[in-house]
Short mmCIF file of C-alpha atoms and ligand atoms in Angstrom, two decimals:
data_model
loop_
_atom_site.label_atom_id
_atom_site.label_comp_id
_atom_site.label_asym_id
_atom_site.label_seq_id
_atom_site.Cartn_x
_atom_site.Cartn_y
_atom_site.Cartn_z
CA MET A 1 -32.44 56.76 -17.49
CA LYS A 2 -31.70 53.17 -15.93
CA ILE A 3 -33.73 50.49 -17.21
CA ARG A 4 -33.76 47.30 -14.98
CA VAL A 5 -35.31 43.80 -16.17
CA LEU A 6 -35.87 41.24 -13.41
CA GLY A 7 -35.89 37.95 -14.18
CA ALA A 8 -33.44 36.09 -17.38
CA GLY A 9 -35.97 33.50 -18.92
CA PHE A 10 -37.51 34.13 -22.27
CA ALA A 11 -39.86 37.00 -21.25
CA GLY A 12 -36.50 38.88 -19.48
CA VAL A 13 -34.19 38.19 -22.49
CA ARG A 14 -36.10 39.19 -25.29
CA ALA A 15 -37.98 42.42 -22.84
CA ALA A 16 -33.58 43.39 -22.29
CA LEU A 17 -32.74 42.28 -26.80
CA ASP A 18 -35.51 44.49 -27.44
CA LEU A 19 -34.34 47.30 -25.41
CA ASP A 20 -30.80 47.16 -26.74
CA ARG A 21 -31.87 47.26 -30.12
CA LEU A 22 -34.92 49.77 -29.47
CA LEU A 23 -32.27 52.74 -26.48
CA GLY A 24 -29.30 51.24 -26.63
CA ARG A 25 -27.64 53.69 -28.08
CA GLN A 26 -28.77 56.04 -26.48
CA GLY A 27 -27.48 56.51 -23.22
CA VAL A 28 -30.05 54.46 -21.46
CA ASP A 29 -28.88 52.34 -18.67
CA ILE A 30 -29.99 49.01 -19.43
CA SER A 31 -29.23 45.75 -17.12
CA ILE A 32 -31.15 42.25 -16.79
CA ILE A 33 -30.56 40.75 -13.18
CA ASN A 34 -30.51 36.80 -12.93
CA LYS A 35 -30.19 34.33 -9.93
CA ASP A 36 -27.62 32.51 -12.62
CA PRO A 37 -25.26 33.78 -15.16
CA TYR A 38 -26.97 31.75 -17.81
CA HIS A 39 -30.87 31.51 -19.53
CA GLU A 40 -32.01 28.41 -18.98
CA LEU A 41 -34.12 26.07 -21.76
CA THR A 42 -36.86 25.51 -19.70
CA THR A 43 -38.70 23.64 -22.63
CA GLU A 44 -36.08 21.26 -22.40
CA ILE A 45 -35.60 20.51 -18.64
CA TYR A 46 -37.25 17.30 -19.05
CA ARG A 47 -35.27 15.61 -21.06
CA PRO A 48 -31.96 15.72 -19.19
CA ALA A 49 -34.49 15.13 -16.06
CA ALA A 50 -34.56 11.49 -17.24
CA GLY A 51 -31.33 11.17 -18.12
CA ARG A 52 -31.08 12.29 -21.27
CA ASP A 53 -27.75 13.57 -22.40
CA VAL A 54 -29.20 16.71 -23.99
CA ARG A 55 -26.94 19.18 -26.56
CA VAL A 56 -28.38 22.87 -25.45
CA LEU A 57 -30.15 23.58 -22.08
CA ALA A 58 -28.50 27.10 -20.78
CA VAL A 59 -27.30 30.11 -23.03
CA PRO A 60 -24.22 32.13 -20.92
CA LEU A 61 -26.04 35.44 -20.28
CA GLU A 62 -22.39 37.15 -21.19
CA ASP A 63 -23.24 35.10 -24.92
CA ILE A 64 -26.26 36.57 -25.97
CA PHE A 65 -25.50 39.92 -24.68
CA ALA A 66 -22.02 40.67 -26.19
CA GLY A 67 -21.81 43.24 -28.26
CA THR A 68 -24.63 44.58 -26.40
CA SER A 69 -24.83 47.56 -24.19
CA VAL A 70 -27.11 45.76 -21.71
CA ALA A 71 -25.44 45.32 -18.55
CA VAL A 72 -26.00 41.63 -16.63
CA VAL A 73 -26.11 41.52 -13.05
CA GLN A 74 -25.81 38.40 -10.62
CA GLY A 75 -28.28 38.25 -7.94
CA THR A 76 -31.82 37.11 -6.64
CA VAL A 77 -33.86 39.96 -6.15
CA THR A 78 -35.24 39.77 -2.71
CA ASP A 79 -37.63 42.32 -2.91
CA ILE A 80 -39.18 45.58 -5.32
CA ARG A 81 -39.37 48.35 -3.41
CA LEU A 82 -42.19 50.72 -5.86
CA ARG A 83 -42.55 54.18 -4.00
CA GLU A 84 -38.54 54.35 -3.00
CA ARG A 85 -38.15 53.08 -6.91
CA GLN A 86 -35.50 50.30 -5.89
CA VAL A 87 -34.75 46.38 -6.21
CA VAL A 88 -33.01 44.85 -3.82
CA LEU A 89 -30.86 41.93 -4.34
CA ASP A 90 -29.86 39.23 -1.80
CA ARG A 91 -31.35 41.17 1.34
CA GLN A 92 -28.50 44.04 0.60
CA ARG A 93 -27.24 45.15 -2.23
CA ILE A 94 -29.40 48.07 -4.03
CA LEU A 95 -30.49 49.14 -7.46
CA LYS A 96 -32.18 52.04 -8.06
CA PHE A 97 -34.95 51.79 -11.19
CA ASP A 98 -37.01 54.36 -13.71
CA ARG A 99 -38.59 51.83 -15.70
CA LEU A 100 -38.61 48.22 -14.58
CA VAL A 101 -39.32 45.32 -15.95
CA VAL A 102 -40.21 42.02 -13.69
CA ALA A 103 -40.23 38.52 -15.62
CA LEU A 104 -39.59 36.64 -12.23
CA GLY A 105 -41.46 33.52 -13.44
CA SER A 106 -43.28 30.74 -12.41
CA GLU A 107 -42.55 28.44 -9.50
CA PRO A 108 -44.55 25.15 -8.10
CA GLU A 109 -48.03 25.38 -6.83
CA TYR A 110 -48.78 23.11 -4.09
CA PHE A 111 -52.80 24.09 -3.58
CA SER A 112 -51.93 23.09 0.86
CA ILE A 113 -51.83 19.54 -0.30
CA PRO A 114 -50.26 17.75 3.03
CA GLY A 115 -47.16 16.41 3.03
CA LEU A 116 -46.58 17.24 -1.10
CA ARG A 117 -43.87 20.06 -0.46
CA GLU A 118 -41.60 18.26 1.43
CA ASN A 119 -41.94 14.93 0.00
CA SER A 120 -41.71 15.11 -3.37
CA LEU A 121 -39.23 16.53 -6.56
CA THR A 122 -40.14 18.92 -9.43
CA LEU A 123 -38.97 20.22 -12.61
CA LYS A 124 -38.69 23.58 -12.81
CA SER A 125 -35.09 24.93 -13.45
CA LEU A 126 -32.20 22.65 -14.90
CA ASN A 127 -30.68 21.99 -10.58
CA SER A 128 -34.19 20.38 -10.20
CA ALA A 129 -34.33 18.55 -13.91
CA GLU A 130 -30.58 17.46 -12.08
CA ASN A 131 -32.03 16.70 -8.96
CA ILE A 132 -34.91 14.01 -9.96
CA ARG A 133 -32.16 12.86 -12.44
CA ARG A 134 -29.87 12.13 -9.22
CA HIS A 135 -32.50 11.12 -7.53
CA ILE A 136 -33.97 8.21 -9.62
CA ASP A 137 -30.57 6.97 -9.91
CA ALA A 138 -30.26 6.85 -6.19
CA MET A 139 -33.04 4.66 -5.81
CA LEU A 140 -32.94 2.66 -8.54
CA SER A 141 -29.47 1.44 -6.96
CA GLN A 142 -30.84 0.79 -3.37
CA ALA A 143 -33.57 -1.28 -5.03
CA ALA A 144 -30.60 -3.36 -6.71
CA ALA A 145 -29.18 -3.73 -3.23
CA LEU A 146 -31.96 -5.76 -2.50
CA ALA A 147 -32.72 -9.41 -2.73
CA ASN A 148 -36.81 -9.44 -2.08
CA PRO A 149 -38.59 -8.01 -4.80
CA ALA A 150 -41.67 -6.59 -2.94
CA ASP A 151 -38.75 -4.78 -0.80
CA ARG A 152 -37.77 -3.25 -4.18
CA GLN A 153 -40.91 -2.19 -5.83
CA PRO A 154 -40.88 1.18 -3.30
CA PHE A 155 -37.63 2.27 -4.90
CA ALA A 156 -38.46 1.33 -8.23
CA THR A 157 -41.48 3.40 -8.23
CA VAL A 158 -41.66 6.56 -9.79
CA ILE A 159 -45.23 8.57 -9.31
CA ILE A 160 -45.84 11.68 -11.62
CA ALA A 161 -48.79 13.79 -9.90
CA GLY A 162 -50.36 15.21 -12.56
CA ALA A 163 -50.62 14.84 -16.64
CA GLY A 164 -50.52 18.49 -18.52
CA LEU A 165 -47.01 19.10 -20.60
CA THR A 166 -44.90 18.86 -17.57
CA GLY A 167 -46.24 15.24 -17.18
CA VAL A 168 -47.25 13.54 -20.16
CA GLU A 169 -43.30 15.16 -21.65
CA LEU A 170 -41.47 13.60 -18.63
CA ALA A 171 -43.44 10.41 -17.95
CA GLY A 172 -43.15 10.06 -22.28
CA GLU A 173 -39.33 10.74 -21.44
CA LEU A 174 -38.90 8.57 -18.70
CA ALA A 175 -40.81 6.05 -19.69
CA ASP A 176 -38.46 4.96 -23.15
CA GLN A 177 -35.20 5.98 -20.24
CA ARG A 178 -36.20 2.95 -18.99
CA PRO A 179 -34.08 0.35 -20.14
CA VAL A 180 -31.37 2.17 -20.43
CA LEU A 181 -31.68 2.71 -16.31
CA ALA A 182 -32.25 -0.97 -15.71
CA ARG A 183 -28.81 -1.82 -17.73
CA ARG A 184 -27.21 0.73 -15.42
CA HIS A 185 -28.71 -0.82 -12.11
CA GLY A 186 -28.76 -3.86 -13.43
CA LEU A 187 -32.33 -4.50 -13.00
CA VAL A 188 -34.68 -5.71 -15.13
CA PRO A 189 -36.84 -2.85 -17.16
CA GLU A 190 -40.42 -3.46 -16.30
CA GLU A 191 -39.26 -3.66 -12.48
CA ILE A 192 -39.07 0.30 -13.43
CA ARG A 193 -42.67 1.37 -12.75
CA ILE A 194 -43.62 4.67 -13.90
CA ILE A 195 -47.66 6.25 -13.06
CA THR A 196 -49.12 9.17 -13.55
CA VAL A 197 -51.48 10.25 -11.64
CA GLU A 198 -54.24 12.87 -12.74
CA ALA A 199 -57.34 14.18 -11.03
CA ALA A 200 -59.19 15.35 -14.47
CA PRO A 201 -60.88 12.26 -16.16
CA ASP A 202 -58.20 12.72 -18.85
CA ILE A 203 -54.72 13.36 -19.39
CA LEU A 204 -54.09 17.02 -20.32
CA PRO A 205 -57.15 18.50 -19.83
CA GLY A 206 -58.49 20.66 -22.96
CA PHE A 207 -56.44 19.92 -25.43
CA ASP A 208 -58.39 18.23 -28.70
CA ASP A 209 -59.42 14.96 -27.77
CA ALA A 210 -58.25 12.92 -30.79
CA LEU A 211 -54.30 14.40 -29.40
CA ILE A 212 -55.66 13.02 -25.86
CA GLU A 213 -56.80 9.78 -27.18
CA ALA A 214 -53.52 9.32 -28.87
CA ALA A 215 -50.64 10.49 -25.84
CA THR A 216 -52.84 8.16 -23.47
CA ASP A 217 -52.35 4.59 -26.09
CA MET A 218 -49.05 6.56 -26.66
CA LEU A 219 -47.90 6.46 -23.22
CA MET A 220 -49.45 3.10 -22.54
CA ARG A 221 -47.83 0.81 -24.29
CA LYS A 222 -44.72 2.92 -23.53
CA GLY A 223 -45.32 1.09 -20.12
CA VAL A 224 -47.06 4.30 -18.07
CA SER A 225 -49.77 2.98 -15.96
CA LEU A 226 -51.93 5.66 -15.85
CA ILE A 227 -54.59 6.79 -12.76
CA LEU A 228 -57.42 9.05 -14.41
CA GLY A 229 -60.09 10.81 -12.13
CA THR A 230 -58.15 10.60 -9.06
CA PRO A 231 -56.83 14.00 -7.04
CA LEU A 232 -53.34 13.43 -4.90
CA ARG A 233 -54.64 13.30 -1.54
CA ALA A 234 -52.15 13.56 0.26
CA VAL A 235 -47.58 12.96 0.40
CA GLU A 236 -46.18 11.38 2.67
CA PRO A 237 -42.29 10.44 2.88
CA GLY A 238 -41.70 7.39 0.62
CA ALA A 239 -45.91 7.30 -0.52
CA VAL A 240 -48.79 8.89 -1.93
CA VAL A 241 -52.58 9.05 -1.13
CA LEU A 242 -55.17 9.65 -3.87
CA GLU A 243 -59.04 11.10 -3.06
CA ASP A 244 -60.09 6.90 -3.36
CA GLY A 245 -57.69 6.19 -0.33
CA THR A 246 -55.71 4.31 -2.12
CA ARG A 247 -51.51 4.83 -0.75
CA ILE A 248 -49.10 3.83 -2.88
CA ALA A 249 -45.88 3.02 -1.88
CA ALA A 250 -42.71 5.25 -3.95
CA ARG A 251 -39.22 6.52 -3.14
CA THR A 252 -39.62 9.02 -6.16
CA ILE A 253 -42.75 11.28 -6.25
CA ILE A 254 -42.83 13.80 -8.43
CA TRP A 255 -45.38 16.68 -8.66
CA SER A 256 -46.09 18.32 -11.84
CA GLY A 257 -49.79 19.58 -10.75
CA GLY A 258 -49.50 23.41 -11.45
CA VAL A 259 -47.71 26.30 -11.30
CA ARG A 260 -47.86 29.67 -9.73
CA ALA A 261 -46.54 32.53 -9.75
CA ASN A 262 -42.88 33.54 -8.63
CA ARG A 263 -44.05 34.36 -4.63
CA LEU A 264 -41.90 37.54 -5.05
CA ILE A 265 -45.01 38.83 -6.73
CA GLU A 266 -47.87 38.87 -4.42
CA LYS A 267 -45.70 40.66 -1.94
CA CYS A 268 -44.88 43.58 -4.48
CA PHE A 269 -48.21 43.97 -6.87
CA THR A 270 -51.71 43.31 -6.64
CA THR A 271 -52.18 39.60 -7.74
CA ARG A 272 -54.57 37.50 -8.90
CA ASN A 273 -55.27 33.98 -10.54
CA ARG A 274 -51.87 32.17 -8.32
CA GLY A 275 -50.20 35.21 -7.92
CA ARG A 276 -50.05 36.07 -11.24
CA ALA A 277 -49.92 40.51 -11.23
CA VAL A 278 -52.84 42.47 -12.28
CA VAL A 279 -51.50 44.27 -15.31
CA ASN A 280 -53.58 46.72 -17.33
CA GLU A 281 -53.44 45.99 -21.52
CA TYR A 282 -49.89 47.67 -22.50
CA LEU A 283 -48.77 45.31 -19.55
CA GLN A 284 -47.79 48.03 -17.32
CA SER A 285 -48.69 46.92 -13.09
CA VAL A 286 -51.92 48.17 -12.01
CA ASP A 287 -50.12 49.13 -8.97
CA ASP A 288 -47.40 51.47 -10.94
CA PRO A 289 -46.99 52.29 -14.39
CA THR A 290 -43.33 52.20 -14.83
CA VAL A 291 -43.12 48.67 -13.95
CA TYR A 292 -44.00 46.05 -16.89
CA ILE A 293 -44.98 42.62 -15.64
CA ILE A 294 -44.28 39.67 -18.38
CA GLY A 295 -44.45 36.38 -18.71
CA ASP A 296 -45.51 33.27 -16.48
CA ALA A 297 -45.24 36.12 -13.07
CA ALA A 298 -48.22 38.72 -15.10
CA LEU A 299 -52.07 37.86 -15.35
CA ALA A 300 -51.76 39.11 -19.39
CA ILE A 301 -55.15 38.35 -20.80
CA ASN A 302 -56.15 37.33 -24.11
CA THR A 303 -58.62 40.28 -25.39
CA ARG A 304 -60.40 38.14 -27.54
CA THR A 305 -61.43 35.38 -25.72
CA GLY A 306 -61.62 37.61 -22.22
CA GLN A 307 -59.17 35.02 -20.63
CA PRO A 308 -55.69 34.98 -18.57
CA VAL A 309 -52.69 33.73 -21.04
CA ALA A 310 -51.50 30.26 -20.42
CA PRO A 311 -48.18 30.82 -18.59
CA THR A 312 -46.06 29.64 -21.51
CA ALA A 313 -42.57 30.37 -23.46
CA GLN A 314 -44.90 31.74 -26.39
CA HIS A 315 -46.70 34.04 -24.77
CA ALA A 316 -42.69 35.13 -22.93
CA VAL A 317 -41.62 36.38 -25.73
CA GLN A 318 -44.44 38.16 -26.97
CA GLN A 319 -44.32 40.14 -23.56
CA GLY A 320 -40.96 40.89 -23.57
CA ARG A 321 -41.08 42.17 -27.53
CA LEU A 322 -44.08 44.05 -26.20
CA ALA A 323 -42.36 45.79 -22.70
CA ALA A 324 -39.55 46.51 -24.89
CA ARG A 325 -41.24 48.11 -27.60
CA ASN A 326 -43.57 50.38 -25.10
CA ILE A 327 -41.16 51.54 -22.27
CA TRP A 328 -39.28 53.06 -26.37
CA ALA A 329 -42.75 54.35 -27.07
CA GLU A 330 -43.09 56.08 -23.09
CA LEU A 331 -39.60 57.80 -23.65
CA LYS A 332 -39.74 58.58 -27.12
CA GLY A 333 -43.90 60.06 -26.24
CA ARG A 334 -45.33 57.78 -28.41
CA PRO A 335 -48.75 55.91 -28.14
CA LEU A 336 -48.50 52.57 -26.07
CA ARG A 337 -49.53 49.33 -27.47
CA ALA A 338 -52.08 47.40 -26.23
CA TYR A 339 -51.29 43.17 -26.10
CA ARG A 340 -52.66 41.08 -28.20
CA ALA A 341 -51.89 37.20 -27.68
CA ARG A 342 -50.94 34.72 -29.85
CA THR A 343 -51.15 31.92 -29.51
CA ILE A 344 -48.80 29.79 -31.91
CA GLY A 345 -49.58 26.11 -31.05
CA VAL A 346 -48.47 23.47 -28.92
CA LEU A 347 -45.59 21.46 -29.73
CA ALA A 348 -44.93 18.24 -26.76
CA THR A 349 -43.07 14.89 -27.29
CA VAL A 350 -44.34 11.39 -25.37
CA GLY A 351 -40.83 10.18 -25.75
CA HIS A 352 -37.78 10.43 -27.57
CA ASP A 353 -39.69 9.59 -31.07
CA VAL A 354 -43.45 11.19 -30.88
CA GLY A 355 -44.33 14.05 -29.73
CA LEU A 356 -47.84 15.47 -30.45
CA ALA A 357 -48.68 19.42 -32.48
CA HIS A 358 -51.99 21.31 -32.61
CA ILE A 359 -51.10 24.66 -34.69
CA GLY A 360 -54.13 26.70 -35.94
CA PRO A 361 -56.28 24.10 -37.69
CA ILE A 362 -53.24 21.30 -38.01
CA LYS A 363 -53.17 18.07 -35.91
CA LEU A 364 -50.65 16.39 -35.87
CA PHE A 365 -49.29 13.13 -33.84
CA GLY A 366 -45.98 11.27 -34.44
CA ARG A 367 -42.35 11.43 -35.42
CA PHE A 368 -43.12 15.28 -37.25
CA PRO A 369 -43.90 17.05 -34.46
CA VAL A 370 -40.68 16.08 -32.02
CA VAL A 371 -38.25 17.33 -35.49
CA VAL A 372 -40.80 20.34 -35.18
CA LYS A 373 -40.13 20.90 -31.46
CA ASP A 374 -35.99 20.36 -31.43
CA LEU A 375 -36.08 22.90 -34.60
CA ASN A 376 -38.11 25.36 -32.82
CA THR A 377 -35.05 24.85 -30.06
CA TRP A 378 -32.50 25.98 -32.80
CA ARG A 379 -34.96 28.71 -34.07
CA TYR A 380 -35.06 30.29 -30.82
CA ILE A 381 -31.15 30.46 -30.48
CA LEU A 382 -30.79 31.87 -33.61
CA SER A 383 -33.73 34.34 -33.07
CA LEU A 384 -31.11 35.45 -29.56
CA GLY A 385 -28.18 36.21 -31.33
CA GLY A 386 -27.82 35.02 -34.74
CA THR A 387 -25.82 32.38 -36.29
CA ARG A 388 -22.82 33.57 -33.83
CA LEU A 389 -24.63 32.51 -30.93
CA LEU A 390 -25.86 29.61 -32.36
CA LEU A 391 -21.70 28.65 -33.55
CA LYS A 392 -21.09 29.88 -30.04
CA VAL A 393 -23.51 27.79 -28.13
CA LEU A 394 -22.64 24.92 -30.47
CA TRP A 395 -18.90 25.23 -30.17
CA ARG A 396 -19.14 24.97 -26.43
CA ASN A 397 -21.94 22.25 -27.02
CA GLY A 398 -24.09 24.23 -24.40
CA ARG A 399 -23.57 21.94 -21.68
CA LEU A 400 -23.81 24.35 -19.04
CA ARG A 401 -23.99 21.76 -17.05
CA TRP A 402 -25.98 22.25 -13.45
CA ALA A 403 -23.59 25.29 -12.53
CA ARG A 404 -23.71 24.77 -8.79
CA ALA A 405 -24.04 20.97 -8.33
P1 NAD B 501 -50.84 22.60 -15.68
O1 NAD B 501 -51.73 23.19 -14.23
O2 NAD B 501 -51.25 22.59 -17.49
O3 NAD B 501 -51.00 20.85 -15.88
C1 NAD B 501 -51.57 20.32 -13.74
C2 NAD B 501 -52.11 18.87 -14.27
O4 NAD B 501 -52.48 18.42 -13.54
C3 NAD B 501 -53.60 19.02 -14.82
O5 NAD B 501 -53.99 18.11 -15.72
C4 NAD B 501 -54.19 19.00 -13.44
O6 NAD B 501 -55.54 18.62 -13.71
C5 NAD B 501 -53.60 17.91 -12.63
N1 NAD B 501 -54.14 17.66 -11.35
C6 NAD B 501 -53.96 18.81 -9.92
N2 NAD B 501 -54.02 18.81 -9.05
C7 NAD B 501 -53.82 17.86 -9.03
C8 NAD B 501 -53.84 16.62 -8.46
N3 NAD B 501 -54.09 17.06 -6.52
N4 NAD B 501 -53.82 15.39 -8.25
C9 NAD B 501 -53.21 15.21 -9.67
N5 NAD B 501 -53.42 16.21 -10.35
C10 NAD B 501 -53.43 16.86 -10.69
O7 NAD B 501 -49.32 22.62 -15.63
P2 NAD B 501 -47.67 22.57 -16.64
O8 NAD B 501 -48.24 20.57 -17.25
O9 NAD B 501 -46.91 22.22 -15.53
O10 NAD B 501 -48.43 23.14 -17.78
C11 NAD B 501 -47.07 25.06 -16.74
C12 NAD B 501 -47.46 25.52 -18.03
O11 NAD B 501 -46.72 24.87 -18.72
C13 NAD B 501 -49.11 25.27 -18.45
O12 NAD B 501 -49.52 26.90 -19.27
C14 NAD B 501 -48.39 24.75 -19.98
O13 NAD B 501 -48.70 24.21 -21.49
C15 NAD B 501 -46.96 24.71 -20.08
N6 NAD B 501 -46.14 23.24 -20.35
C16 NAD B 501 -46.39 23.49 -22.40
C17 NAD B 501 -45.16 22.54 -22.81
C18 NAD B 501 -44.91 22.72 -23.82
O14 NAD B 501 -45.74 23.50 -24.66
N7 NAD B 501 -43.96 21.95 -25.03
C19 NAD B 501 -44.53 21.59 -21.64
C20 NAD B 501 -44.50 21.92 -20.01
C21 NAD B 501 -45.52 23.14 -19.91
#
């Protein structure tokens, strides 16, 4: 019995650990396949993207799976052949499977906006965070070399298009880093302009009104300019064009306007809603019940609301747990369990010092959510490998820095 887990994000890592716990000592061959040799804490990457030093950004897979029966395979999944029961890595290597857990995550959705893909940066991985940091540094250094303030401005302007949680967390963090960046490049902090463009009338559409107001106020106090109710219409090299025809010159354009499932998913499975795989209540693919699809790549439905669950880490972890449990149940002839989505809440920061939390009926804005978010990261690492892993990560300082840079 060969069980392959594709992707070592929040969903895949949880699934592989639980498969090991349930089936590891029973002669089942479990492996996890990932393009990088580490598990990225993508909930943290907006901080280094803005230039902040962060304690733990990634955890080596060999540390997570040390002492388990899970084999770690490094490679990029380039095809899934359901009929042949094969996974293809890097277009050449073939792995057979009996059960498959697909946890290949998401990527930016560009909505066919002209020039957007070619002329923008996105924040989806550690490497992309490093690209943003380096790019901003390079542009500010060019700005500093120009004598005329009008010539400097486009180089010192950062546009963040899309003010969902990704855009807001990044804008807040970048605003706080402004004095550091300005000092490094010999600029005045106010010269570095951060402009957030949002299509909806408010930032964080769909959130609680009081939290939206507090986050809006905080971004403005930190010096972020907000252009609301104005979609981005096109992007050119060095400028964005808004729906109302306004053109803003900027050498750094970051797209945080939404995500879609990994493109490989729509090549291999029935999909809906931005390429997410249609799954049944047990998280099995509707195309093949021996394949479980979880995390951002899956269109898991919240049975209470009838709506797709949001592509977030907390749902990914829940789905990883359930997929492992259902594979165990299948192999033991036990009944499968249906997915019951639990949304514990939202925790996000607006810069170093303030954040928002909406957990059940509790709504908070201020310092406390930042502390809770940081504690949550440590709690998560503990959940992967207990104090042994936590100490190892702290020992190495967790700075798996841009492995491919
Ligand atoms: P999102 O889809 O949640 O937000 C995208 C934003 O971009 C929306 O506000 C949308 O109105 C805006 N937008 C879309 N098209 C636009 C256009 N043409 N011009 C301007 N604005 C446009 O995407 P996200 O923020 O990347 O989040 C993705 C998922 O990850 C969500 O489920 C989110 O909850 C989750 N997430 C969670 C956290 C956290 O819990 N702290 C942090 C980041 C992301």
